[in-house]
XYZ file of C-alpha atoms in Angstrom:
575
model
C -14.114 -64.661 91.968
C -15.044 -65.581 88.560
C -18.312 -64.687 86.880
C -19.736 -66.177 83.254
C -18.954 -63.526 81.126
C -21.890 -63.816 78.724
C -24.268 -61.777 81.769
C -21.978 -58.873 81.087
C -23.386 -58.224 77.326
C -27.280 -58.308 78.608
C -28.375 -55.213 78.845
C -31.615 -54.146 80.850
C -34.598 -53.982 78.697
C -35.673 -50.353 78.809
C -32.269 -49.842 77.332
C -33.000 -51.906 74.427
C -36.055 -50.582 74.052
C -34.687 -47.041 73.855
C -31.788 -48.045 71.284
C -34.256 -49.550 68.845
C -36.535 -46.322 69.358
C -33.806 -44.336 69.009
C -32.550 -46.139 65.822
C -36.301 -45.963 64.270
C -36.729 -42.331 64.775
C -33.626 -41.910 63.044
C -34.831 -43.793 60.066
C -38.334 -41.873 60.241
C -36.435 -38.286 60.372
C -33.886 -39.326 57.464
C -36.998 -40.587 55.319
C -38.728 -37.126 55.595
C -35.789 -35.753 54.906
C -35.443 -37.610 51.823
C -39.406 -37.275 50.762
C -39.007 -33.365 51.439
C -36.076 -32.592 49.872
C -36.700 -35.009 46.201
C -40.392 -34.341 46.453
C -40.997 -31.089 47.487
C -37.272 -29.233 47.207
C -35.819 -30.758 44.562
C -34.181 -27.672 43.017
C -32.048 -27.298 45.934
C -30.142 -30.982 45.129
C -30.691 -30.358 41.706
C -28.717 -26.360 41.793
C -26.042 -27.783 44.543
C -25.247 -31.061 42.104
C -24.866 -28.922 38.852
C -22.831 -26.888 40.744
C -20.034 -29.718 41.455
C -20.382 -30.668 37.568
C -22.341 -28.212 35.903
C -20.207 -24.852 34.756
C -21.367 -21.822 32.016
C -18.638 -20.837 29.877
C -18.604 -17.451 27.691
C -18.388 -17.585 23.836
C -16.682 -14.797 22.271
C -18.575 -12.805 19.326
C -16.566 -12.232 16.441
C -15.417 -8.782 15.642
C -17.042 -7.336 12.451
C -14.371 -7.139 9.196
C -13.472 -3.910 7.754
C -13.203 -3.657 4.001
C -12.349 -1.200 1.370
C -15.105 -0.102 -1.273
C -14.574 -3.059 -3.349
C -14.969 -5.604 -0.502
C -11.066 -6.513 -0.100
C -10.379 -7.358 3.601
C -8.601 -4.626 5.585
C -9.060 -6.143 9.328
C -10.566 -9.672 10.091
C -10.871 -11.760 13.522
C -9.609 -15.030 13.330
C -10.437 -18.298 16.126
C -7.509 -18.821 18.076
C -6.867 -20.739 21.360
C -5.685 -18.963 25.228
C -4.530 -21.222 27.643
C -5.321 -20.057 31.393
C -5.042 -22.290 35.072
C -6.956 -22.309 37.994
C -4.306 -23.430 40.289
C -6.595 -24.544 43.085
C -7.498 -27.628 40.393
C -3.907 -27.860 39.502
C -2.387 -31.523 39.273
C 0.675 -31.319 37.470
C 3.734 -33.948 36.775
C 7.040 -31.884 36.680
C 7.513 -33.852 33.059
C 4.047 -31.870 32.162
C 5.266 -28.701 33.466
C 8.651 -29.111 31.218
C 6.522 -29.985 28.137
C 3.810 -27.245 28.643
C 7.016 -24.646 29.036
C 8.231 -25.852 25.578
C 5.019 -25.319 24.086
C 4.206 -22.170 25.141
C 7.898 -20.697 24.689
C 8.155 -19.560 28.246
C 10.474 -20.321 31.058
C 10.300 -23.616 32.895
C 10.199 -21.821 36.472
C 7.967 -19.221 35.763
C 5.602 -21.404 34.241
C 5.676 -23.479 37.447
C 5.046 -20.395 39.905
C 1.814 -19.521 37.733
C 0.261 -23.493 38.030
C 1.393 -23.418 41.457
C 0.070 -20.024 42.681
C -3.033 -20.794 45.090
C -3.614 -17.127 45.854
C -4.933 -17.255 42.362
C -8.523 -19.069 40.699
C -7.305 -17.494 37.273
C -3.755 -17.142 35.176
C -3.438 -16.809 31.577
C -0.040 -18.859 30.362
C -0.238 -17.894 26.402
C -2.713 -15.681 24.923
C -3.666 -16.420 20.886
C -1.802 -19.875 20.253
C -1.615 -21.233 17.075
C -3.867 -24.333 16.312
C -0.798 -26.541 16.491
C 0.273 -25.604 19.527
C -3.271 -25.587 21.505
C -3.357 -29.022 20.114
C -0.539 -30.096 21.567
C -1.200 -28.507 25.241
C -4.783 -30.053 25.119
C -3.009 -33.819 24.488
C -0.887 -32.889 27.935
C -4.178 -33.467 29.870
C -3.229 -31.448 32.549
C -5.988 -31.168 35.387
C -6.541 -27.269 35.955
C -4.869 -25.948 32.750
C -7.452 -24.792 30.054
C -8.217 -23.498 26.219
C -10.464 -21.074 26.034
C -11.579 -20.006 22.314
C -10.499 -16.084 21.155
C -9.989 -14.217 18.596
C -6.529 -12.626 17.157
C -7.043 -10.042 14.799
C -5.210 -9.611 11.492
C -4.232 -6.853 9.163
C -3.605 -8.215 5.508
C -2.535 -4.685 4.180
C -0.168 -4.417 7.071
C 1.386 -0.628 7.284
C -0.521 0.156 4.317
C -3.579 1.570 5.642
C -2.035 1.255 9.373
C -2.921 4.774 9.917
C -6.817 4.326 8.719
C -7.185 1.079 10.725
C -5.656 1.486 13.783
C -5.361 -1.476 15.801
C -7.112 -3.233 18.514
C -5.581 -4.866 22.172
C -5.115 -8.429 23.129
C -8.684 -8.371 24.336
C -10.132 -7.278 20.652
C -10.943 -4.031 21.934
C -10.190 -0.667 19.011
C -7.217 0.996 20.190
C -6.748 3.555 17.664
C -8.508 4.804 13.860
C -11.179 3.105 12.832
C -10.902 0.204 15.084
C -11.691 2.912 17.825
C -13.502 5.208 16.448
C -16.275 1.995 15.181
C -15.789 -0.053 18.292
C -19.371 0.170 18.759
C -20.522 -1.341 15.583
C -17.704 -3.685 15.642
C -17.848 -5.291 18.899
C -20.652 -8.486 18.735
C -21.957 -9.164 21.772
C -20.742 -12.331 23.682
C -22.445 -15.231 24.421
C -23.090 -18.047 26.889
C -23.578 -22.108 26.860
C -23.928 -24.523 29.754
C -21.465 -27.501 29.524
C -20.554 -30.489 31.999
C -17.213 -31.111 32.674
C -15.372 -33.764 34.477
C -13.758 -34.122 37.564
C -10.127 -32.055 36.200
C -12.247 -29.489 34.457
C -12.263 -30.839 30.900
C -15.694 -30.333 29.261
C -17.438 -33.716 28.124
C -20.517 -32.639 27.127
C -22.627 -29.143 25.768
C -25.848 -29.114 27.820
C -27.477 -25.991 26.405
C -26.761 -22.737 24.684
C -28.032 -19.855 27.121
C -27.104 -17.285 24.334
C -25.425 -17.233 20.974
C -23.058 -14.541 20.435
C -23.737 -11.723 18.228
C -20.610 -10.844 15.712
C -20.127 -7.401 15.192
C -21.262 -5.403 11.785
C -19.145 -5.301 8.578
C -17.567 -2.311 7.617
C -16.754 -0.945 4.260
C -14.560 1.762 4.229
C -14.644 4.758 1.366
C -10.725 3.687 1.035
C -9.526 1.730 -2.559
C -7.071 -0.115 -1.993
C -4.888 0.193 -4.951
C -4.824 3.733 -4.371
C -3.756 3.269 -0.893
C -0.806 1.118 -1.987
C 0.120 4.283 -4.664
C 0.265 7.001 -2.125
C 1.780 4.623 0.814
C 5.054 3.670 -1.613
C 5.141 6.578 -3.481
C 4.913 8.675 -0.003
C 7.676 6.016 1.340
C 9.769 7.166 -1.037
C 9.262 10.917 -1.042
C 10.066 10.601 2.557
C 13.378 9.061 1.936
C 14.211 10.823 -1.071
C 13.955 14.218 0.646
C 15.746 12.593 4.207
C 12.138 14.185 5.571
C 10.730 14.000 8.972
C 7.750 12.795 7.694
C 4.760 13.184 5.560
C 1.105 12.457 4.270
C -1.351 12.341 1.282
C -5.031 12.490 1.193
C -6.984 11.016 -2.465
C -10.317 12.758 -2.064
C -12.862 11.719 -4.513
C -14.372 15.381 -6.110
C -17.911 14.007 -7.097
C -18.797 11.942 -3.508
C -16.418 13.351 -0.649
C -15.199 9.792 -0.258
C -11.401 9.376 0.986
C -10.229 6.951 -1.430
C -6.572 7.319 -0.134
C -4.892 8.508 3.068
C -1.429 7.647 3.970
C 1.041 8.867 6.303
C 5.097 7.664 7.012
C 6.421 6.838 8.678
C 4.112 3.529 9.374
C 3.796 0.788 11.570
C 2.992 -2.697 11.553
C -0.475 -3.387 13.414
C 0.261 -6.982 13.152
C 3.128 -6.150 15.294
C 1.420 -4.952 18.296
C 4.448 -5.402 20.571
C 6.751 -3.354 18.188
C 4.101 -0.186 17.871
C 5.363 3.206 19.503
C 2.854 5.967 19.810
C 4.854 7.991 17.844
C 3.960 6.316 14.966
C 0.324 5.296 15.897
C -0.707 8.978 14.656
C -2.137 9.951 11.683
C -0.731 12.994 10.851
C -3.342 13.905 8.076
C -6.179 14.413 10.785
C -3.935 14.763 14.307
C -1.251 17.001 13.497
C -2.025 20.738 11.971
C 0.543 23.234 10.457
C 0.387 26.586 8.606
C -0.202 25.683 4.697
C 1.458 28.344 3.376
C 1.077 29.428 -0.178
C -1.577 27.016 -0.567
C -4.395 28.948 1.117
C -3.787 31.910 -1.333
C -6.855 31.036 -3.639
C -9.066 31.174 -0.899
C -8.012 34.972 -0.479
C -7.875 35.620 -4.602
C -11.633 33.896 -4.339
C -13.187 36.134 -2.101
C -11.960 39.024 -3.187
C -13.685 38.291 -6.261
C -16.976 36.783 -5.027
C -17.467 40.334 -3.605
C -16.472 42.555 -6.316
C -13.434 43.418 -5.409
C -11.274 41.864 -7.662
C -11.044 40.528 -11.255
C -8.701 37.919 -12.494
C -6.687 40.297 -14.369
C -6.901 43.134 -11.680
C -3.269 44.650 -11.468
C -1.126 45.002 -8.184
C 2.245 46.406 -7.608
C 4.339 44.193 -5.869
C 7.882 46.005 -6.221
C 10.061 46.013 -5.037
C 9.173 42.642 -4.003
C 7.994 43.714 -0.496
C 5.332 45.411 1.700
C 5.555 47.387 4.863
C 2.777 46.496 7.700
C 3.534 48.866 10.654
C 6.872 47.965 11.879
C 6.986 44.095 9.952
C 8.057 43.334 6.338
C 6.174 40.720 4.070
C 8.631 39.810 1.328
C 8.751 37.606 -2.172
C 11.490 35.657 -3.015
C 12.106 38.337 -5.739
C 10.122 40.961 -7.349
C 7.251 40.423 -9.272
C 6.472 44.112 -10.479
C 3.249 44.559 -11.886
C 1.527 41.017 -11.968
C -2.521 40.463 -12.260
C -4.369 38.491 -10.023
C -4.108 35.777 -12.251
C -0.233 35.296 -11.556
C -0.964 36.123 -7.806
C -1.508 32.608 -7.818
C 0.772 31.846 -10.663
C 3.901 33.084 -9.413
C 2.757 32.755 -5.743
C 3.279 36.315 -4.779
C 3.146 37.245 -1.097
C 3.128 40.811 -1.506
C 0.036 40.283 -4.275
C -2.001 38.518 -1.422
C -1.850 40.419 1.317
C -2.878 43.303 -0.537
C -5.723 41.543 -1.883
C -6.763 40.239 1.513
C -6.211 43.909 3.074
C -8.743 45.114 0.369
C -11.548 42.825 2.654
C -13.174 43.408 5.563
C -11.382 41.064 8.239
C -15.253 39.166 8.716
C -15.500 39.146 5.037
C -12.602 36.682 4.844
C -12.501 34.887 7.916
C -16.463 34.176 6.672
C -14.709 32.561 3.714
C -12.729 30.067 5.669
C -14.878 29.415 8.135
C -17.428 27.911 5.524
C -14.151 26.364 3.997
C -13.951 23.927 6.527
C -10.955 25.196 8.040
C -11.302 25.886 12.317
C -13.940 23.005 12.049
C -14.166 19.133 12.006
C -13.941 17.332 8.889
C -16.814 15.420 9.775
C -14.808 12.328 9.543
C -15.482 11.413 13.235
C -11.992 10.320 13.129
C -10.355 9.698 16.594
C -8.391 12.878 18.070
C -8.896 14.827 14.456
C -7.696 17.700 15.155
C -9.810 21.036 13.976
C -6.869 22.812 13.368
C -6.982 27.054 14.203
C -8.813 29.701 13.052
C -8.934 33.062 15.212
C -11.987 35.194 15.961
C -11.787 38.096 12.800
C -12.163 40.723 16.193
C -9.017 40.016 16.995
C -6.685 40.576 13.693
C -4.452 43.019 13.038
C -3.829 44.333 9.696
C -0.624 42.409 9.838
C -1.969 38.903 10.572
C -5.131 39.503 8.087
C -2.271 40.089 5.506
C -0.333 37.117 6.218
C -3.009 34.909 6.936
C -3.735 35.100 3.384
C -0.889 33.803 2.119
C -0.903 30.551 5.370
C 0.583 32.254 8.133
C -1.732 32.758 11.514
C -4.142 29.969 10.437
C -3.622 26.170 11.135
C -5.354 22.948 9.451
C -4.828 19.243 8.848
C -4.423 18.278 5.438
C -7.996 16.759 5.009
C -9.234 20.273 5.819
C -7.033 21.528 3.017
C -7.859 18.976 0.203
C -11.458 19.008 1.337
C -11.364 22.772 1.195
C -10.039 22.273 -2.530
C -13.319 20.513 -3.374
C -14.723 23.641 -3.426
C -12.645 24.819 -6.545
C -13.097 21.519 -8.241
C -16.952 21.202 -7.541
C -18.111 24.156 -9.170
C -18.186 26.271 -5.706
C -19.824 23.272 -3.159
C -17.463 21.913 -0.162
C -18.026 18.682 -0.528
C -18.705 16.541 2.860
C -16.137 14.234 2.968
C -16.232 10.173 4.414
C -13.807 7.166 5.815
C -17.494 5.256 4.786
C -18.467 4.186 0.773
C -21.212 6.206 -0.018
C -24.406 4.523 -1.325
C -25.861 7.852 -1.699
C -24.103 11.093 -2.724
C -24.396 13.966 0.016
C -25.199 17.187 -1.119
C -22.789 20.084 -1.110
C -22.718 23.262 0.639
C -22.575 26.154 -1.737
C -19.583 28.260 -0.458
C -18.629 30.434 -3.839
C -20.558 30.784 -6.772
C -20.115 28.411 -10.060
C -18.424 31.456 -12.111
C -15.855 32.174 -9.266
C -14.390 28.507 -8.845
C -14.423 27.877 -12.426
C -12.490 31.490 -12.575
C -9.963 30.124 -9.594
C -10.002 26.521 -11.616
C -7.975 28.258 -14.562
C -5.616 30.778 -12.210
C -4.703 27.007 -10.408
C -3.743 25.565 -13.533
C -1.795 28.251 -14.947
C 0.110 27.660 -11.774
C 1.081 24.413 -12.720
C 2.137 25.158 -16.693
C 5.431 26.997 -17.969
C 5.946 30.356 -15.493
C 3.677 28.782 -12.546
C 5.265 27.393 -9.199
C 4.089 23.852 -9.895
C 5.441 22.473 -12.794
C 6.679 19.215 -11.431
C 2.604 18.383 -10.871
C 1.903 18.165 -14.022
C -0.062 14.882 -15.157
C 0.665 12.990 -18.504
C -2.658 13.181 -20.993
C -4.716 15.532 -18.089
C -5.270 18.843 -17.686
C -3.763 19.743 -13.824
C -5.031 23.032 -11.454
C -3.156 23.457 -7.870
C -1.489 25.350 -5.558
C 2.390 24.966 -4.487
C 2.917 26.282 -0.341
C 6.140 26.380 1.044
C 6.168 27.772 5.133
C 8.654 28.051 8.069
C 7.775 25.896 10.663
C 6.756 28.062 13.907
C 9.050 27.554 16.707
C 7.934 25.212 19.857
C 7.132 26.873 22.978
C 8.330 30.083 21.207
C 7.406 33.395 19.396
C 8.751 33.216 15.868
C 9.553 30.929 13.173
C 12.260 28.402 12.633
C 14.676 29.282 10.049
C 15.709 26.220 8.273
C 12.501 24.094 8.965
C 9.986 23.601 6.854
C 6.275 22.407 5.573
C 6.528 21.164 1.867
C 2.685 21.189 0.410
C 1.167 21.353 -2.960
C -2.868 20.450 -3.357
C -4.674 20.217 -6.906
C -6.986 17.844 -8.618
C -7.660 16.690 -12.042
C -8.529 16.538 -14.754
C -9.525 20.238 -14.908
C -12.215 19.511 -17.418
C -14.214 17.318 -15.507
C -12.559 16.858 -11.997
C -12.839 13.597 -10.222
C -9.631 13.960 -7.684
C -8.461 16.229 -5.274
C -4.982 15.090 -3.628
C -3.172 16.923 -1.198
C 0.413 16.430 -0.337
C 2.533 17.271 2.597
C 6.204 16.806 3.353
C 7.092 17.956 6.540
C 11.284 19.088 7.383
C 12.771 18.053 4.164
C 16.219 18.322 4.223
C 18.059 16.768 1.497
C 18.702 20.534 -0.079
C 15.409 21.003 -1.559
C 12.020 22.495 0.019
C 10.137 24.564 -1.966
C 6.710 23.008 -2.305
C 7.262 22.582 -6.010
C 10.172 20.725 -6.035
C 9.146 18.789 -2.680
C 5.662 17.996 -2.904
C 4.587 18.554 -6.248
C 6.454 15.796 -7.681
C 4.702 13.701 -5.273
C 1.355 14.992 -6.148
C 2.006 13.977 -10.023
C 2.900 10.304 -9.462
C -0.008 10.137 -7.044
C -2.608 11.799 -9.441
C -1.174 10.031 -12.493
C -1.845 6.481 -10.840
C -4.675 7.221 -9.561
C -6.262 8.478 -12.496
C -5.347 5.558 -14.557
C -6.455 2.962 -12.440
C -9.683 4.802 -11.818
C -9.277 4.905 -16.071
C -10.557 8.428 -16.267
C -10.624 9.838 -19.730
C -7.505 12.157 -20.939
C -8.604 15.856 -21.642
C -5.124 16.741 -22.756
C -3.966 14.404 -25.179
C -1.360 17.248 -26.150
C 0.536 17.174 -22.791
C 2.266 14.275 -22.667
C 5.419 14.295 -19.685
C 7.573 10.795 -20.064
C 9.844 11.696 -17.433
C 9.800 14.011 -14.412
C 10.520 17.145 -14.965
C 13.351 19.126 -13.623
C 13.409 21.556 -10.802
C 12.573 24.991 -12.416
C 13.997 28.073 -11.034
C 10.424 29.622 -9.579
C 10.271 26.765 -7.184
C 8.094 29.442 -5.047
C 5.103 29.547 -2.571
C-alpha cells in the first residue's frame, strides 16, 4: 500500500525540541571552554603550542686557549659543524641518502640503518665537519638530519709540546697534561637559546637567548716556545743517534722556577687523536722515575760539608778502586787513589761517595733530600706526576746509605732532579718550580747555605773542564757546572740490576757566574755502543744550553772558551 513519503522525514516535536537543545548546550559548553581556557588558562595553549614549534637548543662555550709566555697559541677551539638524526622525523629520498653518504665519507648502507633506526630520537652521522662539507649537507634539506655547532680543537705546535698539552676527546673534554690537569678553568660553561623551527626541524627563527655561554679562561703557560722546539729536535735526534728507548729534557729557568722547556720522545701527534697510543701519551719527565746515578753525588759532597764534616779538598782513599760493605762490593771504573772531595765529583768516584755519605748520620742525609725535593711532588700539579722514592732513614743499612749516595736505592723524575739543581745554582734556595708564567717571583726555600752551593758550584764545573766526566757539556763563550750519572737499570719484577741496560743523565746550568738555566737530560737504554752519561747525555745538554742561552741572549762570562765543534768522547766517560 503506498504512503507519501515526505510524512516519513517529520519528526515529533519533542524530538526537535531536544535536538536543537541538545545542539545549543553544545555550543554553550564549547564557548566556556573557549572563554576559560584563552581567558583564564591561557598558558596551557600557549606551553602545548610552543611545544609543537617551539624547541631550546644548547650553545657550546668555547674552550679557553693555552699559550706560551709570549702569547703564541699552543691549543685553540675552533667552530665546526656535527651532523646528528632523529629518525622518528626522518624523510629521506634514497638519492639524499646516496649524496649525504658521499659527503660524510661513510658507507651508503650504514648510513641508511642510522636515518632509518626508530628505536633511536638521536644519532650522530659525522662529528667536526669541515665548513664545506656542513654546507653541502645543509643544501640536502633532509627532514630529521641536523648541524649542530661544536668545537674541534687544534694543536699548532703539533708533537712539539704534545707531552705538556695533552689532548682533549671528541666532546672537548682534557684527556691528558694540561688539558686535564686545567679542565676546570678551561671548560666555559654552555649556554641556551629558544628558536622556532619548522615543520622538518629546520630552525627559522631565534626567539630568545635563555643564556649565553661562558668560554673558558686563557692560559699562559711558563713554556717558550723556541726553546721547546730546541730540546724537542735536538732530543729527536739524540734518541736516534744513540738507537735509545727513549728520552727527556727539562729547561728550568734558575731565577723564577718557570719550566721554559720540557720535552720527551718519542711524541705523538694530538691532532691525530685516532693515531695516539698510550704509550706515547706519557710524559716521562714527571710519570716515569729511575735511579739518577752519579748525578745525585753533590747532594752527598753538600751535606757533608754543610755539617762540618767535610772540606772541598778533604782527602779519601779510594784504592784500589773499591770498598767492602759487609758481604757487597762498591766499585769505580778504575782507581782513583788519593782524590779530594773536589774530584769526588770531578772524576765521579763511587768509592769517594759512599765514604763521604757513611761519615753522616743516615737522618742527616735523608734530611738533605727530603728538603731537595726528591720523595715529594714537584708542585707542578701535573697529571699522574709521579713523586718518585725516597725510604724512611730507619730503615737503611750501611750498604744502601752508601750507595744511595752515589743514585742507587733512591728514585725521582727528572723535574725533581733539575729542580733539585736549583739549589746549587740559586745560591742554596730550591726554587718552586711552574707549567704557569710567573707575574710574581716565589720565594725560595733555603736548603744549604750561600757558601756551600757556591763551594758545590765550582766542584760541578771542574767536572765539566779537562779531567772531569763531562766534557762534552761544555758551552761555547759560558762558564758550565754539572754532574754526569750513568746507572744500571733495575730489573722488572726482580731483585738486581740489568746488565747491559742503562739510564744516560747529565744535569748542569749556566752560566756559572750568574746562572739563569738549569737543564737536565735523560737518555734512557742507549744502545748504539755508547752510555756513559758523558758521552750520552752530555752532548745533549750542550746543544740544549747553548741554544737556549743565545736565544734568551744571556751575556758570555767566558769569552776564552770558545768550542766550534763537539768535542770527542774522552776516555773518563764516568759516573
Amino acid at each position: 500500500m503506498w504512503r507519501d513519503s515526505s510524512s516519513l522525514s517529520i519528526l515529533p516535536a519533542w524530538r526537535s525540541r531536544l535536538l536543537v537543545m541538545l545542539l545549543l548546550l553544545g555550543m554553550i559548553v564549547l564557548a566556556v571552554r573557549a572563554i576559560y581556557l584563552q581567558g583564564f588558562n591561557k598558558d596551557f595553549l600557549q606551553q602545548q603550542g610552543q611545544s609543537r614549534y617551539s624547541r631550546v637548543i644548547e650553545l657550546n662555550a668555547q674552550r679557553g686557549k693555552i699559550t706560551d709566555r709570549h702569547g703564541e697559541v699552543l691549543a685553540i677551539s675552533a667552530p665546526v659543524k656535527s651532523v646528528w638524526a632523529d629518525p622518528q622525523k626522518v624523510s629521506v629520498t634514497p638519492e639524499q641518502i646516496q649524496a649525504l653518504a658521499r659527503l660524510i665519507e661513510m658507507d651508503e648502507e650504514v648510513v641508511r640503518k642510522r636515518l632509518l633506526d626508530q628505536r633511536k630520537r638521536f644519532v650522530y652521522l659525522r662529528r667536526q665537519l669541515p665548513p664545506e662539507i656542513a654546507a653541502g649537507i645543509a643544501s640536502l634539506n633532509i627532514a630529521g638530519v641536523y648541524l649542530k655547532r661544536e668545537f674541534y680543537r687544534y694543536y699548532p705546535t703539533g708533537e712539539v709540546a704534545a707531552h705538556i698539552l695533552g689532548f682533549t676527546d671528541i666532546d672537548g673534554k682534557g684527556q691528558e697534561g694540561v688539558e686535564l690537569g686545567w679542565e676546570d678553568v678551561l671548560t666555559g660553561e654552555h649556554g641556551s637559546r629558544r628558536v622556532i623551527k619548522d615543520r622538518i626541524g629546520r630552525v627559522i627563527e631565534s626567539v630568545e637567548k635563555i643564556r649565553s655561554p661562558r668560554p673558558g679562561q686563557n692560559l699562559a703557560l711558563s713554556i717558550d716556545s723556541k726553546i721547546q722546539y730546541l730540546a724537542h729536535r735536538e732530543l729527536k735526534r739524540a734518541v736516534k743517534i744513540n738507537q735509545a728507548k727513549a728520552g727527556s729534557v727539562v729547561v728550568l729557568d734558575t731565577q723564577t722556577g718557570e719550566v721554559l722547556g720540557l720535552a720527551n720522545y718519542p711524541a705523538y701527534n694530538p691532532n691525530q687523536r685516532s693515531s695516539i697510543r698510550p704509550g706515547k701519551t706519557r710524559n716521562r719527565a714527571l710519570v716515569d722515575v729511575f735511579e739518577p746515578g752519579s748525578t745525585l753525588k753533590p747532594f752527598a759532597v753538600a751535606v757533608a760539608m754543610e755539617v762540618g764534616k767535610i772540606n772541598a779538598d778533604t782527602l779519601f782513599h779510594t784504592s784500589p778502586g773499591l770498598l767492602k760493605i759487609g758481604n757487597r762490593t762498591i766499585r769505580d771504573v778504575r782507581n782513583k787513589g788519593t782524590i779530594t772531595a773536589s774530584q769526588v765529583i770531578q772524576e765521579s768516584s763511587n768509592v769517594g761517595a759512599a765514604k763521604i755519605a757513611l761519615l753522616l748520620p743516615p737522618q742527616t742525609f735523608w734530611e738533605m733530600l727530603s728538603r731537595s725535593g726528591f720523595g715529594m711532588p714537584t708542585g707542578l700539579s701535573f697529571p699522574g706526576e709521579s713523586t718518585g722514592v725516597l725510604r724512611p732513614y730507619h730503615r737503611w743499612r750501611p750498604i744502601e746509605q752508601a750507595t744511595m749516595s752515589y743514585g742507587h736505592g733512591i728514585s725521582v723524575n727528572l723535574m725533581q732532579l733539575a729542580r733539585a739543581y736549583t739549589i746549587f745554582a740559586a745560591d742554596g734556595q730550591l726554587r718552586p718550580a711552574s707549567l704557569l708564567k710567573q707575574d710574581v717571583v716565589p720565594a725560595g726555600q733555603q736548603v744549604i747555605s750561600r757558601e756551600t752551593a757556591q763551594a758545590m758550584s765550582r766542584m760541578l764545573e771542574m767536572a765539566v773542564q779537562p779531567g772531569g766526566t763531562g766534557m762534552q757539556a761544555r758551552v761555547s763563550g759560558y762558564r758550565v757546572a754539572g754532574k754526569t750519572g750513568t746507572a744500571h737499570k733495575p730489573l722488572e719484577g726482580m731483585r738486581g740490576y740489568s746488565k747491559n741496560r742503562y739510564i744516560s743523565t747529565f744535569v748542569g746550568f749556566a752560566p756559572v757566574s750568574n746562572p739563569r738555566l738549569v737543564v737536565a737530560v735523560m737518555i734512557d737504554e742507549p744502545s748504539a755502543g755508547q752510555y756513559f752519561g758523558g758521552a750520552v747525555a752530555a752532548p745533549l745538554f750542550s746543544q740544549v744550553m747553548s741554544g737556549a742561552l743565545r736565544h734568551l741572549n744571556v751575556p758570555h762570562d767566558a769569552l776564552g772558551n770558545i768550542v766550534t765543534s763537539p768535542l770527542p768522547a774522552t776516555l773518563r766517560n764516568e759516573g
